[in-house]
Short mmCIF file of C-alpha atoms in Angstrom, two decimals:
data_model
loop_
_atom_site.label_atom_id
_atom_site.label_comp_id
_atom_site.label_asym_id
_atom_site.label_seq_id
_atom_site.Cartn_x
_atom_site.Cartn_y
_atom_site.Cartn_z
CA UNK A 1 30.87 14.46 34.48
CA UNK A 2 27.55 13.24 33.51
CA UNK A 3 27.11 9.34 32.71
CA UNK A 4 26.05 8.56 28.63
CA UNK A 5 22.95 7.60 28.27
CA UNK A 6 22.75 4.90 25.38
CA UNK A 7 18.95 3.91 23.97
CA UNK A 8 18.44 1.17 21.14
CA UNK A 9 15.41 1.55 19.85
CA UNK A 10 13.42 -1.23 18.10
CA UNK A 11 11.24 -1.17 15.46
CA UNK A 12 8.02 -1.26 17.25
CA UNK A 13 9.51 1.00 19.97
CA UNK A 14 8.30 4.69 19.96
CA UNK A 15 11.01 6.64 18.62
CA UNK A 16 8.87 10.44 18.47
CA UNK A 17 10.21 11.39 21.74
CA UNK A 18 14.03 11.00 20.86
CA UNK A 19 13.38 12.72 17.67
CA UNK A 20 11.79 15.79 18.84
CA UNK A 21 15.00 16.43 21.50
CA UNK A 22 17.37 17.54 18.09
CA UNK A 23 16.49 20.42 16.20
CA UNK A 24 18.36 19.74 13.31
CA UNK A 25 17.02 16.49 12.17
CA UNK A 26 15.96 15.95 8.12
CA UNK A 27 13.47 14.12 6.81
CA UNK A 28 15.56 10.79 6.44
CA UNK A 29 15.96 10.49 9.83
CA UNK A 30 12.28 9.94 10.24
CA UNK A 31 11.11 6.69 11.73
CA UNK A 32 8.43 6.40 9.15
CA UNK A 33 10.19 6.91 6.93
CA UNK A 34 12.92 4.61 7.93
CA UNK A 35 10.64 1.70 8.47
CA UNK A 36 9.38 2.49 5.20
CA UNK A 37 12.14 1.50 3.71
CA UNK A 38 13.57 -1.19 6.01
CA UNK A 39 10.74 -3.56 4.92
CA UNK A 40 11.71 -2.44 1.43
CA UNK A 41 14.82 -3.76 1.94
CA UNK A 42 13.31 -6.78 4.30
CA UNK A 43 15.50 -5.86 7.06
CA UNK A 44 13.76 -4.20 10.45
CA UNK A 45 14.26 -0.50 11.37
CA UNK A 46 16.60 0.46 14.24
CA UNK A 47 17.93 3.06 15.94
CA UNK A 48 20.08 4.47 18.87
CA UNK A 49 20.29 7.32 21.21
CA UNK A 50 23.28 8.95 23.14
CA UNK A 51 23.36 11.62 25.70
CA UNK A 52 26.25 13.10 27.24
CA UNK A 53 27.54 16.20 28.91
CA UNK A 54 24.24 17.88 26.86
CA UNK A 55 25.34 16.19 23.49
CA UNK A 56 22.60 14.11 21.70
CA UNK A 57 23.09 11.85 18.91
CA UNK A 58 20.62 10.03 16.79
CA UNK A 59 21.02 7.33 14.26
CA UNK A 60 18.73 5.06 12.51
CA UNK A 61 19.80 2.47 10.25
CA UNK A 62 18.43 -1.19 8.87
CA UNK A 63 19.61 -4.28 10.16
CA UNK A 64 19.45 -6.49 7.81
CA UNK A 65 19.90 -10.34 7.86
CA UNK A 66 22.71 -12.88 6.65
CA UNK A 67 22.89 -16.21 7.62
CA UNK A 68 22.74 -15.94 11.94
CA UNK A 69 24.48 -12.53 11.96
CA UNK A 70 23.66 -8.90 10.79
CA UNK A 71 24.91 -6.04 8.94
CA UNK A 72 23.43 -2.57 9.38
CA UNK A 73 23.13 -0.09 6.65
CA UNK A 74 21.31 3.31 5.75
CA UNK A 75 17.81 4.05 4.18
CA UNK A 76 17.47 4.70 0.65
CA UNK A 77 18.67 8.19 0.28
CA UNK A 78 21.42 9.51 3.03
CA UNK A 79 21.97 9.16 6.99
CA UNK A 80 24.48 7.99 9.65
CA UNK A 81 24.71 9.57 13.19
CA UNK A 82 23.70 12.89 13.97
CA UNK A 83 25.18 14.95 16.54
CA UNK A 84 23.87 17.92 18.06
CA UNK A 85 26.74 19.41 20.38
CA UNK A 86 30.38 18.06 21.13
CA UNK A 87 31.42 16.23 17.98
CA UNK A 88 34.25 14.36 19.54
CA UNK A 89 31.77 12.55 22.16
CA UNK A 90 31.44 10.52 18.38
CA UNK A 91 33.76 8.26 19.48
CA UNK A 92 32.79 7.61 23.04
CA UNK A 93 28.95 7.15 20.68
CA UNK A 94 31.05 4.59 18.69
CA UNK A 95 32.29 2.65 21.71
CA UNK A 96 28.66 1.65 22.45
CA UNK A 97 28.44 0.92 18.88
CA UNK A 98 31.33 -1.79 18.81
CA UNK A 99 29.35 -3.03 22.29
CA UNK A 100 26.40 -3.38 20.72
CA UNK A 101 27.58 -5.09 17.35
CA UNK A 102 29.19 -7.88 19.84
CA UNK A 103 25.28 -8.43 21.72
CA UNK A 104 23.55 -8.36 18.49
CA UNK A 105 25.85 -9.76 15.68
CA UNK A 106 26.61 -7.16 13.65
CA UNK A 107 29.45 -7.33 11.02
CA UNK A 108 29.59 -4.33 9.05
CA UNK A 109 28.19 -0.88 8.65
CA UNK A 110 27.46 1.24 5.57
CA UNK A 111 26.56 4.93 6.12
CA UNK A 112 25.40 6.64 2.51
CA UNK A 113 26.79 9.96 4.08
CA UNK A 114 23.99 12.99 4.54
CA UNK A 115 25.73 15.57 2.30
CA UNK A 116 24.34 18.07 4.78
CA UNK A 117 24.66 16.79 8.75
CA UNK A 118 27.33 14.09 9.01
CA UNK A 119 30.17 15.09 10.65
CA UNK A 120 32.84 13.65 8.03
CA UNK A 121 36.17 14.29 9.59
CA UNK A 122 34.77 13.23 12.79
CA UNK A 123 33.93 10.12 11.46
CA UNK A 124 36.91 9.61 9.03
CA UNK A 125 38.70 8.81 12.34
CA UNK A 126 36.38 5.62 13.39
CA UNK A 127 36.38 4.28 9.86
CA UNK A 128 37.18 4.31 6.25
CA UNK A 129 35.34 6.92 4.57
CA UNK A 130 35.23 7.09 0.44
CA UNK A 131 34.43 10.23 -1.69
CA UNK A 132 32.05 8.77 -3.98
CA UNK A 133 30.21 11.98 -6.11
CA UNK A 134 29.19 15.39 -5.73
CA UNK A 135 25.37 16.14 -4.77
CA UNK A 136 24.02 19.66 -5.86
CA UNK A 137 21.16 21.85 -4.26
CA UNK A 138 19.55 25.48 -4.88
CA UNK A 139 20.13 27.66 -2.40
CA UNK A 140 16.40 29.25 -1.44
CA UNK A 141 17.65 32.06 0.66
CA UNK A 142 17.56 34.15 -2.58
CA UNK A 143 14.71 36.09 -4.17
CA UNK A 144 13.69 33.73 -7.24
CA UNK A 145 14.25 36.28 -10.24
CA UNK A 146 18.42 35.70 -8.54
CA UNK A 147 18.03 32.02 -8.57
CA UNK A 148 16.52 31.89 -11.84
CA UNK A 149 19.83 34.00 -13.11
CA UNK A 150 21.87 31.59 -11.80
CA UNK A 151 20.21 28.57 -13.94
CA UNK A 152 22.38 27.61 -17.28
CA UNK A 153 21.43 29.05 -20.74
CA UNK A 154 20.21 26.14 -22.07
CA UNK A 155 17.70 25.41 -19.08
CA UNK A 156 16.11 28.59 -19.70
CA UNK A 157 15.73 27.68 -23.19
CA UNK A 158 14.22 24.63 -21.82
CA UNK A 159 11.79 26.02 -19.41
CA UNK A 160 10.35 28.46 -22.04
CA UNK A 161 10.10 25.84 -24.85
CA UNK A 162 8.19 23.80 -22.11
CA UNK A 163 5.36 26.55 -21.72
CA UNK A 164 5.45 27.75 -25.34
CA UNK A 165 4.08 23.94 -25.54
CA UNK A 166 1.59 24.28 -23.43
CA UNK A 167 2.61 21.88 -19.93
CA UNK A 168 1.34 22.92 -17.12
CA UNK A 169 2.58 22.09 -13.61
CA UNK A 170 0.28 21.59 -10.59
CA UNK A 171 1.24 20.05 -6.63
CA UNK A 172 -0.98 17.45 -6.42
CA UNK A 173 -2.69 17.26 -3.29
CA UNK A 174 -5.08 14.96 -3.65
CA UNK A 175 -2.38 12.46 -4.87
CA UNK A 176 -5.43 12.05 -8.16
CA UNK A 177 -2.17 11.10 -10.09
CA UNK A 178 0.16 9.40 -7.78
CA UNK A 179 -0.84 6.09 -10.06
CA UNK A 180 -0.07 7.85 -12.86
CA UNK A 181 3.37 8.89 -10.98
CA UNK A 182 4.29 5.27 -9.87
CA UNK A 183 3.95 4.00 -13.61
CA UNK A 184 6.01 7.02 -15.38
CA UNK A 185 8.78 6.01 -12.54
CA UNK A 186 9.12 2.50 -13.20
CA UNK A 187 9.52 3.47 -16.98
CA UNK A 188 11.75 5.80 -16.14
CA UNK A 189 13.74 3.00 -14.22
CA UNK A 190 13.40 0.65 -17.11
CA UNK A 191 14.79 3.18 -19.80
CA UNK A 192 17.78 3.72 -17.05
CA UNK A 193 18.45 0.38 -16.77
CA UNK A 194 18.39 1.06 -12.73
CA UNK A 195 19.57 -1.12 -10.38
CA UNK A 196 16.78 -2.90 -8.64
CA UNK A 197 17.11 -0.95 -5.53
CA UNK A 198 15.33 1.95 -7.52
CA UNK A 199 12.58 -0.15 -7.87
CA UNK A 200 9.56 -0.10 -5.26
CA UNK A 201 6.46 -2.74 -4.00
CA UNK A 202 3.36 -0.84 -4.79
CA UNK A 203 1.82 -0.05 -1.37
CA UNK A 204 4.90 2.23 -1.02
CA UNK A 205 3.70 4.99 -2.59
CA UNK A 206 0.49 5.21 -0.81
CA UNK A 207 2.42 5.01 2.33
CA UNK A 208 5.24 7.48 1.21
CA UNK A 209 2.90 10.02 0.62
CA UNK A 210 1.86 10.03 3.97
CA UNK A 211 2.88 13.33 6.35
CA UNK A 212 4.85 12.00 9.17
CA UNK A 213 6.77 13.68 12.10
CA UNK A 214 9.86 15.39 10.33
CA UNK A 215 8.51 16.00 7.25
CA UNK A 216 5.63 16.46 4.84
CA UNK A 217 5.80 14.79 1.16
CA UNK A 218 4.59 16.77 -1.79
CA UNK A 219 3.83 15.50 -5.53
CA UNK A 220 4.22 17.57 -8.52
CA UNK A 221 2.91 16.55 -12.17
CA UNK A 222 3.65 18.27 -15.43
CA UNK A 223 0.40 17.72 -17.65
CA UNK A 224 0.28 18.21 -20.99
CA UNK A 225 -3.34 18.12 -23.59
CA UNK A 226 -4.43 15.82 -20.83
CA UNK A 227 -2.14 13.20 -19.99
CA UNK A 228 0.60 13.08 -17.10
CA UNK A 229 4.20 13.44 -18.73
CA UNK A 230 6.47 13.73 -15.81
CA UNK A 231 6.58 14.40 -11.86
CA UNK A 232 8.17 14.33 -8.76
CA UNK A 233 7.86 13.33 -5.39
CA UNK A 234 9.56 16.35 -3.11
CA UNK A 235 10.04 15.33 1.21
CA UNK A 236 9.43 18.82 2.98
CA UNK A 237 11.71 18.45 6.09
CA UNK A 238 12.15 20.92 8.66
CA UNK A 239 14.53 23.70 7.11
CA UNK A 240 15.25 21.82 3.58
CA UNK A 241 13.60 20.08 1.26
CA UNK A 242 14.80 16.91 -0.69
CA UNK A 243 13.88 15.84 -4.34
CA UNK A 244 13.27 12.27 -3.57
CA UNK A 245 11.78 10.43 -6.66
CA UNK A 246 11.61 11.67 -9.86
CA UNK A 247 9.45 10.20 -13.44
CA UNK A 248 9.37 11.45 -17.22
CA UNK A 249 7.28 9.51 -20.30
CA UNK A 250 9.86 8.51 -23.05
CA UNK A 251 7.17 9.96 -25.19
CA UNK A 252 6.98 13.23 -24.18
CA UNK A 253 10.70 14.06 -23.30
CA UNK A 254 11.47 16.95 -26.55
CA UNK A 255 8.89 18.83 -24.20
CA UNK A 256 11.18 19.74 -21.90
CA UNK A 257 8.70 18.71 -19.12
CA UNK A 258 11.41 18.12 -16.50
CA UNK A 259 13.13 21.58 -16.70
CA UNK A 260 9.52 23.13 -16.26
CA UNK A 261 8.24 20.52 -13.44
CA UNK A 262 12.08 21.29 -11.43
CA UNK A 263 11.53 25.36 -12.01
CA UNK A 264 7.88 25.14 -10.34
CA UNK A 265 9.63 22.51 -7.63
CA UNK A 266 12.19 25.23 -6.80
CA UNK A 267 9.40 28.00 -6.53
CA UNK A 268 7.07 25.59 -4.94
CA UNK A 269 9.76 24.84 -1.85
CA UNK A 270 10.95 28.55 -1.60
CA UNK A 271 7.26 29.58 -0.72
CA UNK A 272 7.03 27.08 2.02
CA UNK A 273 9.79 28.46 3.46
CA UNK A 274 13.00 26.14 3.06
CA UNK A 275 16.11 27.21 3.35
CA UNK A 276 17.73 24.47 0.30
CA UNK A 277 16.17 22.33 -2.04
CA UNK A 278 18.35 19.38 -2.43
CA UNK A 279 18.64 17.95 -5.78
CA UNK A 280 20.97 14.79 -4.87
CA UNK A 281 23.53 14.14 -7.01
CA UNK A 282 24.16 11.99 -10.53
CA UNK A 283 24.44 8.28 -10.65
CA UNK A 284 28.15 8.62 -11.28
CA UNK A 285 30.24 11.38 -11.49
CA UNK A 286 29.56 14.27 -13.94
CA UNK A 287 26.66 12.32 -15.69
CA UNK A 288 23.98 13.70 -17.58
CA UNK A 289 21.80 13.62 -14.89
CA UNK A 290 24.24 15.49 -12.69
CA UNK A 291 24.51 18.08 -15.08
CA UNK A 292 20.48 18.54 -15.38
CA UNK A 293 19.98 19.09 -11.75
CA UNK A 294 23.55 21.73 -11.52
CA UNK A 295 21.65 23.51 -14.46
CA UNK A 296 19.02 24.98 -11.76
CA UNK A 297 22.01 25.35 -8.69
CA UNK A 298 24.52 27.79 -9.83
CA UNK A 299 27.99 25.68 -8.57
CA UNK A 300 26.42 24.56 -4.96
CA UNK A 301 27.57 21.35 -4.91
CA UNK A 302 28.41 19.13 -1.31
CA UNK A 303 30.51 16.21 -1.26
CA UNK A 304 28.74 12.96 -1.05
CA UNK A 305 30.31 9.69 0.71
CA UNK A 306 30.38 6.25 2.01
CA UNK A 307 31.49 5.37 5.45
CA UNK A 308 32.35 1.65 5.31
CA UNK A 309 33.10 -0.06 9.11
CA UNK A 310 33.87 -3.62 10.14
CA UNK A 311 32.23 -4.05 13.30
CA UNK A 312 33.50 -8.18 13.74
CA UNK A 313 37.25 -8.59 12.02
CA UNK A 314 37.48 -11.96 12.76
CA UNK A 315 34.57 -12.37 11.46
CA UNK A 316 34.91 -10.63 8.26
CA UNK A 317 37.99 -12.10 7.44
CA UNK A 318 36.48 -15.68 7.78
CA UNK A 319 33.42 -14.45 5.41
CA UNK A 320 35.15 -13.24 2.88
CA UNK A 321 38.68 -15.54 2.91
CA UNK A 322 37.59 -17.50 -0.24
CA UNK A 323 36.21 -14.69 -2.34
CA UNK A 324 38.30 -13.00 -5.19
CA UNK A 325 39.86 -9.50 -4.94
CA UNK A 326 36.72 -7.85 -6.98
CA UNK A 327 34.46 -9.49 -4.34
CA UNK A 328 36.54 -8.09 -1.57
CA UNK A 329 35.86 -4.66 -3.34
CA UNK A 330 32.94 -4.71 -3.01
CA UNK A 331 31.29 -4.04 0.87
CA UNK A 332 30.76 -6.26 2.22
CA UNK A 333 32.34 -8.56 0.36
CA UNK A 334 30.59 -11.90 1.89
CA UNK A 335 27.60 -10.09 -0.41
CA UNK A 336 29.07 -9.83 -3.49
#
């Protein structure tokens, strides 16, 4: 039996030649990506490798600060460990995990669950995971005229109203509106009362837009009489694509802008050869925004969930021995 092989990877390590190893690998998993958002989040971007019997796993994460000790958490969007072979080596994985937590401090973990790779059951036995929401996606493996059948009535509707109008959709290449982009999103934000982890630092989108190693971002504007009314930023990963970011003017919204700018997104990632465009999912259960994005997927929905794993019991139960049952809800609770 072949020894594991267990790699942590720092931030300023060079991570390129563990990714390329795993064919499977989306765009979230990319370490520019991931240390794109680790200094949103002021922690530092991490990661570790494992290697046994011809099993590889990957998982980057953020390790972010409180007081002397550490809790480690996903990237905006989705992640957790990745396995490429014999999913029950995940708990010989997690056994350098637990080592690992003791050497660097580590309390907790928080996986935001990728709808599409993590192996849930696997995982369900190592720690407590929660069904949080539905995400949706279209399936691309159709010809368009069948995925456009599949879209709801009203959408249609939509769509058409939004051309009879006159916007126009164009992938922006030379990012000449990305600043138009970043200011329609933080309105959008505003108007959604979003939770300040929607929000970004400006050099992000600059550095978002960037083509790294798994995946190649696109931005797509709906213009109308010459002003910039909606868009989206779209992450081109290997075999799927991911609607990352999305923006609308207040203004402009009886256009219908949004049902026209996600119809050209869906034809836009079907001709560059993806497999599934995923959508994401609401911001809580069967919302309105939920129900705009199932409009274009005809009923292909994935489960969505959060792994949550005490790493240090003692430890936790110190942290959080004076805080009320709603701050114990909450994970971890020391953060409430």
């Amino acid at each position: 039996m072949n020894m594991a092989k267990f790699i942590h990877l720092k931030q300023n390590d060079d991570w390129k030649p563990f990714v390329q190893l795993f064919e499977h690998l989306d765009a979230y998993y990319d370490p520019v990506y991931v240390k794109l958002m680790a200094a949103k989040d002021q922690g530092t971007a991490e990661a570790v490798y494992f290697e046994k019997n011809g099993t590889r796993i990957f998982y980057p994460f953020i390790k972010c600060p409180y007081l002397e000790f550490f809790d480690i958490v996903t990237p905006y969007g989705y992640g957790g460990p990745v396995v490429e072979g014999d999913l029950s080596l995940l708990k010989d994985f997690y056994s350098h995990i637990n080592q690992l937590a003791k050497e660097q401090g580590i309390i907790t973990e928080k996986i935001k669950c990728h709808p599409l790779l993590t192996p849930a059951k696997e995982l369900s036995e190592i720690m407590e995971l929660e069904n949080v929401q539905q995400t949706t996606a279209v399936d691309l493996t159709s010809s368009y005229e069948e995925i456009r059948q599949g879209y709801s009535s009203s959408n249609k509707r939509n769509i058409n109203k939004a051309k009879r109008k006159g916007v126009q959709v164009i992938v922006d290449e030379d990012l000449r509106y990305l600043k138009d982009f970043q200011h329609l999103y933080e309105e959008t934000m505003t108007r959604n009362e979003a939770d300040t982890s929607f929000y970004f630092p400006d050099v992000y989108y600059e550095e978002q837009m960037k083509e790294s190693i798994l995946y190649e971002p696109k931005l797509l504007i709906a213009r109308h009489e010459g002003k910039t009314i909606a868009g989206a930023i779209v992450l081109l990963g290997k075999q799927w694509a991911h609607y990352h970011l999305g923006a609308s003017s207040s203004e402009f919204l009886p256009l219908r802008a949004n049902n026209l700018l996600f119809d050209e997104m869906v034809q836009y990632c079907q001709k560059q050869g993806h497999s599934l465009l995923h959508l994401g999912g609401g911001t809580g259960g069967n919302d309105g925004l939920f129900r705009f994005k199932s409009s274009f997927t005809n009923g292909n929905h994935f489960d969505f969930k959060i792994a949550k794993h005490v790493l240090d019991q003692d430890l936790y139960r110190q942290l959080t021995k004076n805080k009320t049952s709603q701050q114990q809800h909450f994970f971890p609770g020391y953060r409430y």
